[in-house]
Amino acid sequence: MTHEGERVEALLAGLTPQEKAGQLTQYFYFTLPGEADPALGVDAGEQPREVEAALARGGAGALLFVTDPAEINRLQRLGIEGNRLGVPVLFGFDVIHGLRTIFPVPIAMAASWDLETIERGQAVAGREARAVGIHWTFAPMVDIARDPRWGRIIEGAGEDPFLGAAVAAAQVRGFQSGGIIAGPKHFAGYGAALGGRDYDEANISEYELWNTYLPPFRAAVEAGAGNIMTAYMDLNGVPASGSHWLLTKVLRDTWGFEGFVVSDANAVKNLETHGFAATPAEAASRGLLAGVDLEMAVSEPVYVHLPAAGIDDAVDVSVRRVLAAKQRLGLFDEPYVDEDRAREVLADPAHREAARVAARRSAVLLRNEGDLLPLDAGALGSIAVLGPLADSKRDTLGPWVFDFDLDETVTVLEGIRRAVGDGVRVEHARGVAVSQRTYPSMFDMFGGNRPEDPAGFDEEAEFARAVEVAAAADVAVVVAGEHQNMIGEAASRSSLELPGRQLELIQAVVATGTPTVLLVMNGRPLDLRWPAGHVPAILDIWYPGSQGGHAVADLLFGAHAPGGKLPFTWPRTVGQVPMFLGHTRSHEPQHQFKRYWDEESTPLFPFGHGLGYGRFTYDGLTVEPATAGPDDTVTVSVDVTNTGQRTSPEVVQLYLHQRHGRASRPVRELKGFERIELNPGETRRVSFTVGPRQRQYWHPAVRDWVLDAATFDVWAGGSSSATLTTTFEIREP
Ligand code: BGC
């Protein structure tokens, strides 16, 4: 046994059953502005006292939600002194898209299709987190999401398992290179919640589970993720947090995962709510035996029942995993954090620059009629910047951030002002009120989260003023979308419309005749049917993070070109949901596109769509060899040329379709991508390899991965609507 292993074993041997249960318990620790918060179901005043008492008796092996290094040190000391053997406390937190330096929201980062940028972003987040004393993040969220009503679509990489797997692995590498453990979540199937309603059950066929929902988790495990978080909901009738099949058979026995598993918040206790356990004690046993090593609890953890459960061997296995994680993090030697160094790391200007680059690369140019963008700042006398999101710092950051610095957050209005300087008049009008959510957000308790209109806001007068400002300007930039508290956890929506009177504002601005640019601030596709037919330029900027305003200005005025691509299919209307690329075909071909009589059956924008400031042509598509055996790898190559006038990025995409075989296969599946940048007139030959791993699929009757001998269609291009096509053949063995 290694020295490390011996240390863990010695500790394990010395712990009492109660202390072992403590090692398997993670408490939320928070102090909130208010006292009791009904939304939380716990007394926010009592909660810290309960946790400190647990720490003091060695009953809390891990905490979450503390981010202040001094506070982390204080609690760490309490924890270490509280248990006889001085086992350090593990601190976890939701570092989702940055800690102090806020990057674009995860769906935006995925839209960059730029794995280096994604990895770098999470490396920065990891570095900042570790500097303040956080050891582990509950991220990345790698749940495939095909229903934009589900608010948590914003936290993932969208609809596609191939892109999702690549993005998951890049994030794991990034976080862990920054010094913290990554915890991919929520295992598994959470994104398929019925009706997009958060926490509702998911019923996923085996075919979809293996081919669509599990691949990003597997990729995250292969990338070395040290932790996995379970999911709240029932998966095919069994709570994911109590599923031995998921947490042990698939995760450990099939994929060889060696890290520790944490439950989602209160999810072990809630096995009783599901009706999967009769008592809290039974919930504890069933959770642990299914494979949940560490219970995350808001309060009153059920793992206190473990010492009496008679499953000591299983408990030891879990404690060993948690101790091994602490050991690997170096906490036995260095449990405390250097507060001065934390301040330095958080202030690192290189982090801000990385966030600006990421925001630039995430933006997706959805439409650009007549090449309205980029704007020539030198030729403009005035710009109208309109909409309630245009100058909202909190919205610019997006949801799932807590430790941001509002002062240094750059809004679109500020970014534009800074970019054009004094020579151009920039006038701002909100135009419409902040449209509140119908129900309060569960994050409103954190203060500063809920959008407010300025005192005395008169929407009629402000609307009229906005239209006047637009009419008098050379160009109008409208920022529209959802407030950040309208999306995220517990923020599902039954509609995809622009909230409030924003569409009306866009229509009135366009009617002035002033050339109009729409900037969409969002984390889910919204109903843009009217703008997509009437607003010449539409740039999806997502929630772009602390440097968002600068990044947007970089793109608007052409210092850089946009190159992001949609990581989901953009439906026209909520009635088409779910709508995604990888569906199969049925019935005669002429009926394929006639699924609704009152709406097109095509999306508003296809998966992978996104324009640049260049023009890209694709030709010379080849597959070598054109006929191959089942275990062979073929190479697909294509020439990409920028025939436009400007240097521009492009994401070259490869799609496959298996024409026939033992199952119906999706009409098109993403199987390769590469983000490149080409100067005007430049051509690059881009190659992808397609091996058995890209061609295999999980077969529901065989109950295993299969490879068919078949003809494959291949497309290469700048979106899933690519037309350049060829084929290759896979022979029988
Ligand atoms: C969410 C998790 C999150 C946890 C801790 C839960 O409600 O589902 O994604 O990591 O809270 O904040």
XYZ file of C-alpha atoms and ligand atoms in Angstrom:
745
model
C 0.000 0.000 0.000
C 1.206 3.532 -0.728
C 1.979 5.968 2.046
C -1.211 7.866 1.126
C -3.286 4.699 1.235
C -1.855 3.826 4.644
C -2.768 7.229 5.978
C -6.363 6.850 4.843
C -6.582 3.332 6.301
C -5.157 4.445 9.632
C -7.719 7.229 9.860
C -10.534 4.930 8.884
C -9.547 2.474 11.579
C -9.589 5.205 14.199
C -12.978 6.744 13.433
C -16.057 5.862 15.470
C -19.246 4.903 13.581
C -20.680 8.350 14.347
C -17.567 10.071 13.047
C -17.734 7.954 9.902
C -21.308 9.068 9.337
C -20.048 12.618 9.856
C -17.442 12.140 7.133
C -20.303 11.183 4.829
C -22.338 14.272 5.594
C -22.149 17.548 3.745
C -24.026 20.508 5.149
C -25.087 23.729 3.505
C -23.754 26.605 5.563
C -25.277 29.975 4.917
C -26.117 33.163 6.645
C -28.829 35.122 4.891
C -30.038 38.670 5.200
C -33.462 37.524 6.457
C -34.161 35.074 9.264
C -36.572 32.243 8.432
C -37.010 31.675 4.699
C -40.086 29.650 3.797
C -38.754 28.974 0.289
C -35.876 27.077 1.850
C -37.948 25.155 4.327
C -35.397 25.810 7.060
C -34.801 28.512 9.598
C -31.919 30.504 8.130
C -31.073 31.786 11.603
C -30.897 28.327 13.163
C -29.103 26.648 10.243
C -25.551 27.928 10.935
C -25.871 26.997 14.606
C -26.875 23.446 13.682
C -23.894 23.127 11.350
C -21.380 24.582 13.779
C -22.578 22.160 16.429
C -22.128 19.293 13.958
C -18.622 20.501 13.092
C -17.739 20.728 16.753
C -18.603 17.071 17.333
C -17.006 15.746 14.147
C -20.375 15.326 12.465
C -19.756 17.292 9.274
C -17.105 16.052 6.872
C -17.952 18.568 4.192
C -19.669 21.935 3.822
C -21.011 23.960 0.955
C -21.847 27.529 0.171
C -19.040 29.275 2.043
C -16.775 31.368 -0.191
C -15.076 33.815 2.125
C -11.536 32.553 2.845
C -11.509 33.866 6.415
C -14.811 32.160 7.096
C -13.562 28.963 5.462
C -10.510 29.011 7.734
C -12.667 29.608 10.797
C -14.998 26.731 9.963
C -12.087 24.494 8.970
C -10.533 25.079 12.378
C -13.828 24.274 14.081
C -14.071 21.066 12.053
C -10.500 19.936 12.609
C -10.595 20.656 16.310
C -14.015 19.036 16.533
C -12.964 15.571 15.529
C -10.476 13.592 17.529
C -8.358 12.672 14.537
C -8.318 16.166 13.046
C -9.786 15.150 9.697
C -10.093 18.302 7.567
C -13.390 19.504 6.140
C -14.031 19.426 2.406
C -15.514 22.673 1.058
C -17.690 22.485 -2.049
C -19.516 25.177 -3.983
C -21.420 25.789 -7.183
C -18.637 27.320 -9.246
C -20.644 27.171 -12.428
C -19.280 29.897 -14.696
C -16.737 31.643 -12.572
C -16.278 32.644 -8.967
C -15.237 36.318 -8.943
C -14.480 36.633 -12.641
C -17.747 35.665 -14.272
C -17.623 33.931 -17.629
C -20.554 33.545 -20.001
C -23.155 31.039 -18.793
C -22.385 27.389 -19.640
C -24.747 27.159 -22.614
C -22.941 30.178 -24.058
C -19.534 28.629 -23.503
C -20.774 25.545 -25.334
C -21.899 27.818 -28.175
C -18.256 28.769 -28.724
C -17.565 25.172 -29.817
C -14.102 26.112 -28.668
C -12.745 23.512 -26.285
C -9.628 25.469 -25.404
C -11.647 28.502 -24.389
C -13.997 26.329 -22.353
C -11.136 24.583 -20.586
C -9.376 27.861 -19.925
C -12.546 29.399 -18.483
C -13.028 26.613 -15.977
C -9.316 26.612 -15.163
C -9.653 30.272 -14.181
C -12.785 29.474 -12.167
C -10.976 26.592 -10.483
C -7.968 28.717 -9.666
C -10.098 31.433 -8.080
C -12.127 28.865 -6.159
C -9.105 27.034 -4.802
C -7.523 30.322 -3.800
C -10.415 31.117 -1.462
C -10.424 27.601 -0.014
C -13.032 25.824 -2.137
C -11.905 22.288 -2.967
C -14.606 21.051 -5.207
C -17.233 22.374 -7.608
C -20.683 20.988 -8.356
C -20.014 21.345 -12.042
C -20.050 20.850 -14.930
C -23.724 20.175 -15.448
C -23.607 17.742 -18.339
C -27.315 17.005 -18.613
C -28.512 16.898 -22.196
C -31.436 19.321 -22.535
C -33.911 19.155 -25.390
C -36.716 21.117 -23.820
C -36.035 24.831 -23.442
C -38.913 25.231 -21.047
C -36.542 23.616 -18.548
C -34.675 26.505 -16.928
C -31.520 24.505 -16.373
C -30.873 24.218 -20.097
C -28.673 27.256 -19.419
C -26.296 25.232 -17.239
C -25.450 22.606 -19.819
C -24.083 22.256 -23.317
C -27.422 21.848 -25.066
C -29.044 19.015 -26.957
C -26.237 17.045 -28.493
C -24.345 14.124 -26.936
C -21.223 14.527 -29.078
C -20.813 18.233 -28.369
C -21.956 17.615 -24.792
C -19.299 14.970 -24.239
C -16.517 17.130 -25.636
C -17.592 20.148 -23.576
C -17.973 18.026 -20.438
C -14.446 16.668 -20.742
C -12.982 20.114 -21.420
C -14.668 21.517 -18.323
C -13.473 18.672 -16.129
C -9.912 19.187 -17.357
C -10.212 22.920 -16.778
C -11.562 22.798 -13.228
C -9.154 20.106 -12.129
C -6.138 21.858 -13.632
C -7.235 24.856 -11.568
C -6.825 22.731 -8.454
C -10.371 21.688 -7.567
C -12.369 18.488 -7.969
C -14.987 18.568 -10.715
C -18.377 17.047 -9.999
C -20.339 16.396 -13.191
C -24.072 16.348 -12.513
C -26.919 15.376 -12.325
C -26.556 11.659 -12.841
C -28.651 11.003 -14.841
C -31.457 12.128 -17.106
C -32.464 15.278 -15.213
C -32.694 17.264 -18.466
C -35.591 15.111 -19.634
C -37.924 16.267 -16.846
C -41.512 15.896 -18.030
C -42.849 19.025 -19.677
C -39.588 20.789 -18.901
C -40.845 21.166 -15.322
C -37.880 21.252 -13.001
C -37.550 18.192 -10.749
C -40.336 16.249 -12.479
C -39.759 12.646 -13.384
C -37.853 11.590 -16.479
C -38.918 8.641 -18.573
C -36.135 7.850 -20.970
C -35.911 4.790 -23.176
C -32.783 2.694 -22.857
C -31.942 3.677 -26.417
C -31.987 7.374 -25.580
C -30.335 6.942 -22.228
C -27.239 5.225 -23.603
C -27.021 7.049 -26.908
C -28.000 10.529 -25.786
C -28.017 11.162 -22.043
C -25.101 9.101 -20.729
C -22.262 9.925 -23.172
C -21.348 13.290 -21.567
C -21.101 11.600 -18.155
C -18.937 8.871 -19.537
C -16.692 11.465 -21.175
C -16.465 13.373 -17.894
C -15.486 10.196 -16.047
C -12.894 9.385 -18.697
C -11.507 12.893 -18.304
C -10.843 12.047 -14.666
C -13.669 13.765 -12.790
C -13.191 13.149 -9.080
C -16.854 13.339 -8.155
C -20.340 12.765 -9.546
C -23.571 14.305 -8.262
C -26.836 12.391 -8.395
C -30.091 13.757 -9.795
C -33.248 14.650 -7.907
C -35.883 13.022 -10.053
C -37.174 9.547 -10.742
C -35.582 7.965 -13.751
C -37.940 5.426 -15.282
C -39.670 4.989 -11.970
C -36.653 4.770 -9.655
C -35.202 7.827 -7.899
C -31.839 8.526 -9.515
C -30.392 9.095 -6.032
C -31.403 5.606 -5.001
C -30.548 3.793 -8.202
C -27.984 1.083 -7.647
C -28.055 0.404 -11.362
C -26.993 3.970 -12.184
C -24.656 4.719 -9.302
C -22.913 1.387 -9.068
C -23.563 -0.808 -12.089
C -23.117 1.838 -14.754
C -20.879 4.344 -13.037
C -18.459 2.074 -11.217
C -18.749 -1.421 -12.686
C -19.070 -0.372 -16.327
C -17.133 2.898 -16.456
C -14.662 2.275 -13.657
C -15.358 5.516 -11.798
C -13.172 5.697 -8.696
C -14.112 9.029 -7.151
C -16.903 9.747 -4.673
C -20.589 10.291 -5.351
C -22.563 13.083 -3.671
C -26.329 13.342 -3.563
C -28.064 16.442 -4.811
C -29.349 18.621 -1.978
C -31.501 16.576 0.408
C -31.922 13.926 -2.263
C -31.158 11.023 0.076
C -33.641 12.279 2.622
C -36.122 12.720 -0.220
C -36.021 9.034 -1.082
C -38.773 9.013 1.510
C -40.652 11.748 -0.362
C -40.457 9.655 -3.528
C -41.953 6.732 -1.648
C -38.761 4.761 -2.175
C -38.074 4.459 1.544
C -40.464 4.198 4.456
C -38.388 6.132 6.976
C -35.407 8.494 7.064
C -33.281 5.609 8.338
C -34.302 3.451 5.408
C -33.614 6.345 3.039
C -30.081 6.513 4.436
C -29.411 2.805 3.935
C -30.917 2.687 0.493
C -29.009 5.789 -0.593
C -25.692 4.487 0.664
C -26.168 0.994 -0.696
C -27.190 2.402 -4.085
C -23.870 4.221 -4.199
C -24.298 7.703 -2.680
C -21.118 8.170 -0.656
C -21.777 11.642 0.656
C -25.149 13.066 1.601
C -25.681 16.737 0.787
C -28.134 18.115 3.326
C -29.698 21.495 3.885
C -30.327 20.390 7.466
C -31.111 17.244 9.477
C -29.080 14.774 7.427
C -30.343 11.207 7.349
C -26.866 9.687 7.302
C -26.877 10.094 11.108
C -28.791 6.804 10.947
C -25.903 4.933 9.324
C -24.212 3.741 12.552
C -27.351 1.769 13.421
C -27.973 0.497 9.895
C -25.799 -2.601 10.093
C -24.017 -1.851 6.803
C -20.604 -1.015 8.221
C -18.590 -2.462 5.363
C -20.438 -0.350 2.815
C -19.996 2.700 5.040
C -16.249 2.064 5.202
C -16.011 1.914 1.425
C -17.649 5.334 1.152
C -15.596 6.893 3.950
C -12.461 5.623 2.265
C -13.442 7.415 -0.944
C -14.111 10.691 0.831
C -10.882 10.507 2.811
C -8.956 9.670 -0.348
C -10.326 12.830 -1.975
C -9.182 14.936 0.988
C -5.839 13.240 0.861
C -5.372 13.884 -2.858
C -6.246 17.542 -2.380
C -3.429 17.765 0.146
C -5.770 18.792 2.955
C -4.120 16.611 5.571
C -0.956 18.659 5.211
C -2.405 22.054 4.268
C -6.010 22.466 5.411
C -5.997 26.275 5.671
C -5.963 28.893 2.968
C -3.795 31.971 2.558
C -6.173 34.923 2.603
C -3.689 37.399 1.094
C -2.977 35.118 -1.795
C -6.722 34.684 -2.335
C -7.086 38.442 -2.793
C -4.257 38.466 -5.315
C -5.628 35.595 -7.364
C -9.126 37.074 -7.457
C -7.739 40.325 -8.806
C -5.681 38.735 -11.600
C -6.251 40.810 -14.761
C -5.520 37.753 -16.920
C -8.774 36.285 -15.615
C -10.744 39.304 -16.857
C -9.102 39.054 -20.246
C -9.972 35.349 -20.486
C -13.600 36.168 -19.675
C -13.694 38.828 -22.392
C -12.276 36.458 -24.996
C -14.763 33.779 -23.937
C -17.730 36.153 -24.198
C -16.608 37.192 -27.666
C -16.259 33.592 -28.805
C -19.610 32.534 -27.369
C -21.797 35.023 -29.228
C -23.840 33.622 -32.107
C -24.743 35.804 -35.073
C -28.198 34.532 -35.957
C -28.949 36.925 -38.805
C -27.121 39.702 -40.625
C -29.146 40.968 -43.562
C -27.270 43.322 -45.880
C -24.190 42.933 -43.685
C -25.502 45.494 -41.220
C -22.856 44.201 -38.811
C -20.162 45.103 -38.129
C -21.038 48.733 -37.587
C -18.574 51.343 -38.761
C -18.176 53.449 -35.636
C -16.348 56.130 -37.600
C -19.363 56.699 -39.842
C -21.931 56.921 -37.047
C -23.096 60.126 -35.385
C -25.371 58.523 -32.823
C -26.410 55.151 -31.421
C -29.589 54.358 -29.494
C -29.081 51.622 -26.923
C -32.453 50.360 -25.768
C -34.128 47.855 -23.496
C -34.153 47.066 -19.782
C -31.255 44.620 -20.096
C -28.912 47.011 -21.898
C -27.535 48.526 -18.725
C -28.298 45.865 -16.126
C -25.115 44.640 -14.487
C -26.802 41.827 -12.631
C -28.446 40.472 -15.783
C -25.216 40.717 -17.759
C -23.729 38.167 -15.340
C -26.516 35.574 -15.613
C -27.770 33.167 -12.957
C -25.789 30.867 -10.629
C -23.254 33.403 -9.491
C -22.885 34.719 -5.980
C -19.409 36.177 -5.539
C -19.385 38.549 -8.477
C -18.132 42.109 -8.402
C -20.897 44.349 -9.740
C -18.643 47.413 -9.944
C -16.355 45.802 -12.443
C -19.179 44.258 -14.498
C -19.442 45.886 -17.903
C -22.917 46.211 -19.413
C -23.646 46.445 -23.126
C -24.287 50.175 -22.771
C -20.966 50.728 -21.001
C -19.105 48.547 -23.489
C -20.507 50.492 -26.435
C -19.764 53.858 -24.793
C -16.197 52.837 -24.086
C -15.659 51.475 -27.601
C -16.939 54.478 -29.567
C -15.489 57.204 -27.351
C -16.699 60.791 -27.303
C -17.130 61.161 -31.056
C -20.410 59.238 -31.181
C -23.504 60.188 -29.177
C -24.824 57.160 -27.299
C -28.319 57.515 -25.852
C -29.971 54.959 -23.639
C -33.625 54.308 -22.878
C -35.003 51.288 -21.048
C -38.203 51.515 -23.050
C -40.157 48.933 -21.132
C -40.516 47.900 -17.531
C -38.727 45.028 -15.957
C -41.196 42.231 -16.260
C -41.235 40.305 -13.001
C -41.501 36.564 -12.800
C -44.979 35.456 -11.840
C -43.525 33.628 -8.832
C -40.479 34.712 -6.824
C -37.201 32.986 -7.622
C -35.677 30.720 -4.988
C -32.468 32.690 -5.430
C -34.111 35.994 -4.508
C -33.082 35.301 -0.917
C -29.499 36.107 -1.855
C -30.338 39.774 -2.302
C -29.707 41.873 -5.425
C -31.061 39.040 -7.509
C -34.492 40.393 -8.216
C -34.703 42.997 -10.984
C -36.147 46.377 -10.054
C -37.396 49.314 -12.109
C -36.040 52.732 -11.162
C -38.262 54.615 -8.731
C -41.161 56.373 -10.453
C -40.759 54.371 -13.672
C -43.529 55.298 -16.137
C -43.605 52.646 -18.851
C -45.783 54.588 -21.308
C -43.567 57.648 -21.203
C -40.401 55.567 -21.311
C -41.635 53.532 -24.267
C -42.349 56.712 -26.217
C -38.956 58.127 -25.287
C -37.194 54.956 -26.468
C -38.911 55.169 -29.847
C -37.941 58.845 -30.144
C -34.334 58.075 -29.273
C -34.352 55.296 -31.879
C -35.864 57.507 -34.543
C -33.215 60.171 -34.009
C -30.264 57.762 -34.059
C -28.187 56.410 -36.938
C -28.503 52.897 -35.572
C -30.549 51.290 -32.815
C -29.251 48.475 -30.633
C -32.003 46.758 -28.666
C -31.050 44.347 -25.907
C -33.907 41.951 -25.209
C -34.362 38.629 -23.482
C -35.037 37.279 -20.039
C -33.917 38.577 -16.708
C -31.385 36.232 -15.219
C -33.786 35.100 -12.513
C -36.225 33.882 -15.182
C -33.916 31.008 -16.054
C -31.857 28.481 -14.130
C -32.875 26.111 -11.379
C -36.562 26.178 -10.467
C -37.070 28.596 -13.361
C -38.927 26.599 -15.964
C -41.357 28.438 -18.216
C -44.517 27.447 -20.036
C -43.813 29.984 -22.778
C -40.812 31.041 -24.841
C -42.039 34.553 -25.593
C -39.981 37.624 -24.841
C -41.331 38.619 -21.427
C -43.296 41.834 -21.019
C -43.549 44.371 -23.834
C -40.108 43.760 -25.288
C -41.367 42.482 -28.646
C -43.595 45.532 -28.941
C -40.578 47.718 -28.281
C -38.546 45.919 -30.962
C -41.405 46.349 -33.440
C -41.762 50.044 -32.673
C -38.026 50.613 -33.044
C -37.886 48.786 -36.382
C -40.888 50.832 -37.543
C -38.873 54.048 -37.121
C -36.785 52.958 -40.120
C -33.552 53.231 -38.160
C -31.335 50.218 -38.903
C -31.749 47.950 -35.910
C -29.539 45.386 -34.242
C -31.133 43.011 -31.765
C -28.901 41.613 -29.044
C -30.521 38.646 -27.344
C -29.672 38.074 -23.687
C -30.834 34.580 -22.864
C -29.988 31.047 -21.874
C -32.735 29.308 -23.812
C -34.181 29.821 -27.297
C -36.941 32.428 -27.248
C -39.756 33.021 -29.696
C -38.018 35.239 -32.245
C -40.313 34.564 -35.185
C -41.061 38.233 -35.771
C -37.526 39.543 -35.264
C -36.118 36.775 -37.491
C -38.195 38.142 -40.344
C -37.860 41.874 -39.662
C -34.785 42.823 -37.670
C -31.780 42.837 -39.999
C -29.121 41.846 -37.472
C -29.595 39.514 -34.518
C -26.677 38.604 -32.285
C -27.180 36.175 -29.435
C -24.934 37.425 -26.646
C -26.344 35.124 -23.916
C -25.525 36.285 -20.372
C -21.982 37.221 -21.285
C -20.436 37.682 -17.827
C -18.350 40.399 -16.165
C -16.623 41.527 -19.332
C -19.700 41.057 -21.480
C -20.169 44.679 -22.549
C -16.611 44.931 -23.844
C -16.911 41.657 -25.709
C -20.171 42.709 -27.347
C -18.644 46.005 -28.444
C -15.645 44.120 -29.865
C -18.083 42.278 -32.119
C -20.490 45.104 -32.941
C -17.746 47.357 -34.252
C -15.761 44.630 -35.961
C -12.595 44.494 -33.855
C -13.404 40.775 -33.830
C -15.898 38.624 -35.695
C -18.471 36.337 -34.106
C -18.032 32.607 -34.626
C -20.337 30.872 -32.156
C -22.849 28.252 -33.260
C -26.094 27.164 -31.660
C -25.711 24.186 -29.314
C -29.440 23.503 -29.688
C -32.151 23.582 -32.285
C -34.014 26.887 -32.030
C -37.757 26.217 -32.304
C -40.185 28.724 -33.735
C -42.642 28.307 -30.915
C -43.031 26.455 -27.655
C -45.582 24.167 -29.318
C -42.799 22.490 -31.316
C -40.900 21.517 -28.184
C -39.072 19.161 -27.891
C -37.345 19.700 -31.203
C -33.813 18.495 -31.866
C -31.612 17.431 -34.722
C -31.067 13.789 -33.832
C -34.570 12.469 -34.409
C -35.312 9.457 -36.584
C -37.496 9.237 -39.684
C -40.815 7.563 -40.227
C -43.629 7.430 -42.789
C -43.119 8.488 -46.401
C -40.495 11.128 -47.085
C -43.040 13.621 -48.409
C -44.645 13.722 -44.969
C -41.430 14.426 -43.079
C -41.927 18.157 -42.961
C -45.679 18.253 -42.382
C -45.947 17.468 -38.735
C -48.093 20.487 -37.812
C -50.783 22.115 -39.952
C -50.601 25.420 -38.114
C -46.825 25.834 -37.998
C -43.780 24.834 -39.994
C -42.150 21.608 -38.902
C -38.714 23.141 -39.309
C -36.932 25.105 -36.592
C -36.362 28.838 -36.701
C -32.607 28.219 -36.653
C -31.043 24.778 -37.003
C -28.586 23.183 -34.604
C -25.078 24.414 -35.322
C -26.259 27.622 -37.001
C -24.249 30.804 -36.650
C -22.916 33.385 -39.099
C -19.641 35.260 -39.148
C -18.299 38.342 -40.867
C -16.664 36.167 -43.526
C -18.355 33.985 -46.148
C -17.475 30.345 -46.088
C -17.655 27.868 -48.915
C -17.092 24.165 -48.537
C -15.849 21.760 -51.194
C -13.537 18.824 -51.853
C -15.289 16.520 -49.398
C -13.556 13.117 -49.349
C -13.565 9.985 -47.222
C -10.453 7.789 -47.092
C -10.868 4.882 -47.482
C -14.350 5.038 -48.955
C -14.937 1.404 -47.990
C -13.701 0.006 -44.699
C -14.075 -2.819 -42.215
C -16.093 -2.530 -39.008
C -13.090 -1.809 -36.806
C -11.480 0.633 -39.195
C -11.207 4.357 -38.942
C -11.925 6.545 -41.945
C -10.750 10.098 -42.464
C -13.180 12.724 -43.710
C -11.640 15.882 -45.161
C -13.081 19.073 -46.537
C -11.756 22.359 -47.909
C -13.096 25.480 -46.262
C -12.547 28.851 -47.927
C -13.318 32.322 -46.661
C -14.554 34.099 -49.780
C -15.622 37.153 -47.783
C -13.877 40.437 -47.044
C -13.068 39.913 -43.371
C -11.105 37.568 -41.187
C -13.626 35.428 -39.403
C -13.885 32.305 -37.288
C -15.875 29.329 -38.494
C -16.846 26.073 -36.805
C -16.454 23.289 -39.341
C -18.978 20.578 -38.551
C -19.208 16.942 -39.578
C -22.515 15.066 -39.600
C -23.204 11.391 -40.268
C -26.278 9.340 -40.997
C -26.344 5.563 -41.014
C -28.695 4.633 -43.854
C -29.699 1.174 -42.711
C -28.928 -1.333 -39.982
C -30.384 -2.998 -36.946
C -32.108 0.156 -35.679
C -33.392 3.460 -37.044
C -30.642 5.973 -36.709
C -30.941 9.779 -36.411
C -31.339 11.817 -39.604
C -28.044 13.519 -38.801
C -25.630 13.204 -35.934
C -22.752 15.504 -35.115
C -19.533 13.489 -35.211
C -16.795 16.064 -35.461
C -16.139 19.801 -35.238
C -13.274 22.216 -35.298
C -13.241 25.938 -34.758
C -10.852 27.670 -37.121
C -10.236 31.231 -38.272
C -9.625 32.179 -41.889
C -8.433 35.367 -43.541
C -10.149 36.604 -46.703
C -9.245 34.289 -49.567
C -7.702 31.683 -47.293
C -8.494 27.964 -47.687
C -7.909 25.288 -45.075
C -8.349 21.556 -45.406
C -9.909 20.221 -42.224
C -9.917 16.508 -41.409
C -11.861 14.386 -38.966
C -11.446 10.754 -38.091
C -14.484 8.531 -37.767
C -13.715 5.292 -35.987
C -15.865 2.557 -34.447
C -16.494 4.714 -31.408
C -18.219 7.371 -33.519
C -20.247 4.810 -35.458
C -21.367 2.489 -32.705
C -24.671 2.916 -30.968
C -26.382 1.232 -28.085
C -28.993 -1.232 -29.252
C -32.041 -1.716 -27.038
C -32.646 -5.359 -27.985
C -29.003 -6.423 -27.993
C -28.547 -4.355 -24.822
C -25.053 -3.492 -25.863
C -23.082 -1.325 -28.234
C -23.317 -2.497 -31.840
C -21.626 -1.643 -35.106
C -23.578 -2.156 -38.300
C -22.251 -2.782 -41.783
C -23.930 0.042 -43.663
C -23.707 2.978 -45.993
C -23.099 6.231 -44.169
C -24.029 9.661 -45.469
C -21.562 12.371 -44.564
C -22.117 16.117 -44.575
C -19.608 18.838 -43.837
C -20.431 22.490 -43.414
C -21.075 25.400 -41.115
C -24.306 24.083 -39.577
C -26.485 20.974 -39.413
C -28.106 22.153 -42.656
C -24.843 21.555 -44.525
C -25.486 20.433 -48.101
C -22.061 19.203 -49.213
C -22.342 15.447 -48.961
C -20.756 12.119 -49.805
C -20.899 8.559 -48.509
C -18.713 5.758 -47.241
C -19.333 2.055 -46.722
C -18.646 -0.171 -43.759
C -18.343 -3.811 -44.842
C -19.430 -6.900 -42.951
C -16.616 -8.248 -40.759
C -28.963 21.804 -7.427
C -27.532 21.379 -7.657
C -26.611 22.239 -6.817
C -27.019 22.116 -5.370
C -26.138 22.889 -4.429
C -29.314 21.861 -5.965
O -30.577 22.386 -5.769
O -29.826 20.915 -8.122
O -27.222 21.499 -9.011
O -25.290 21.876 -7.021
O -28.355 22.574 -5.232
O -26.293 24.250 -4.586
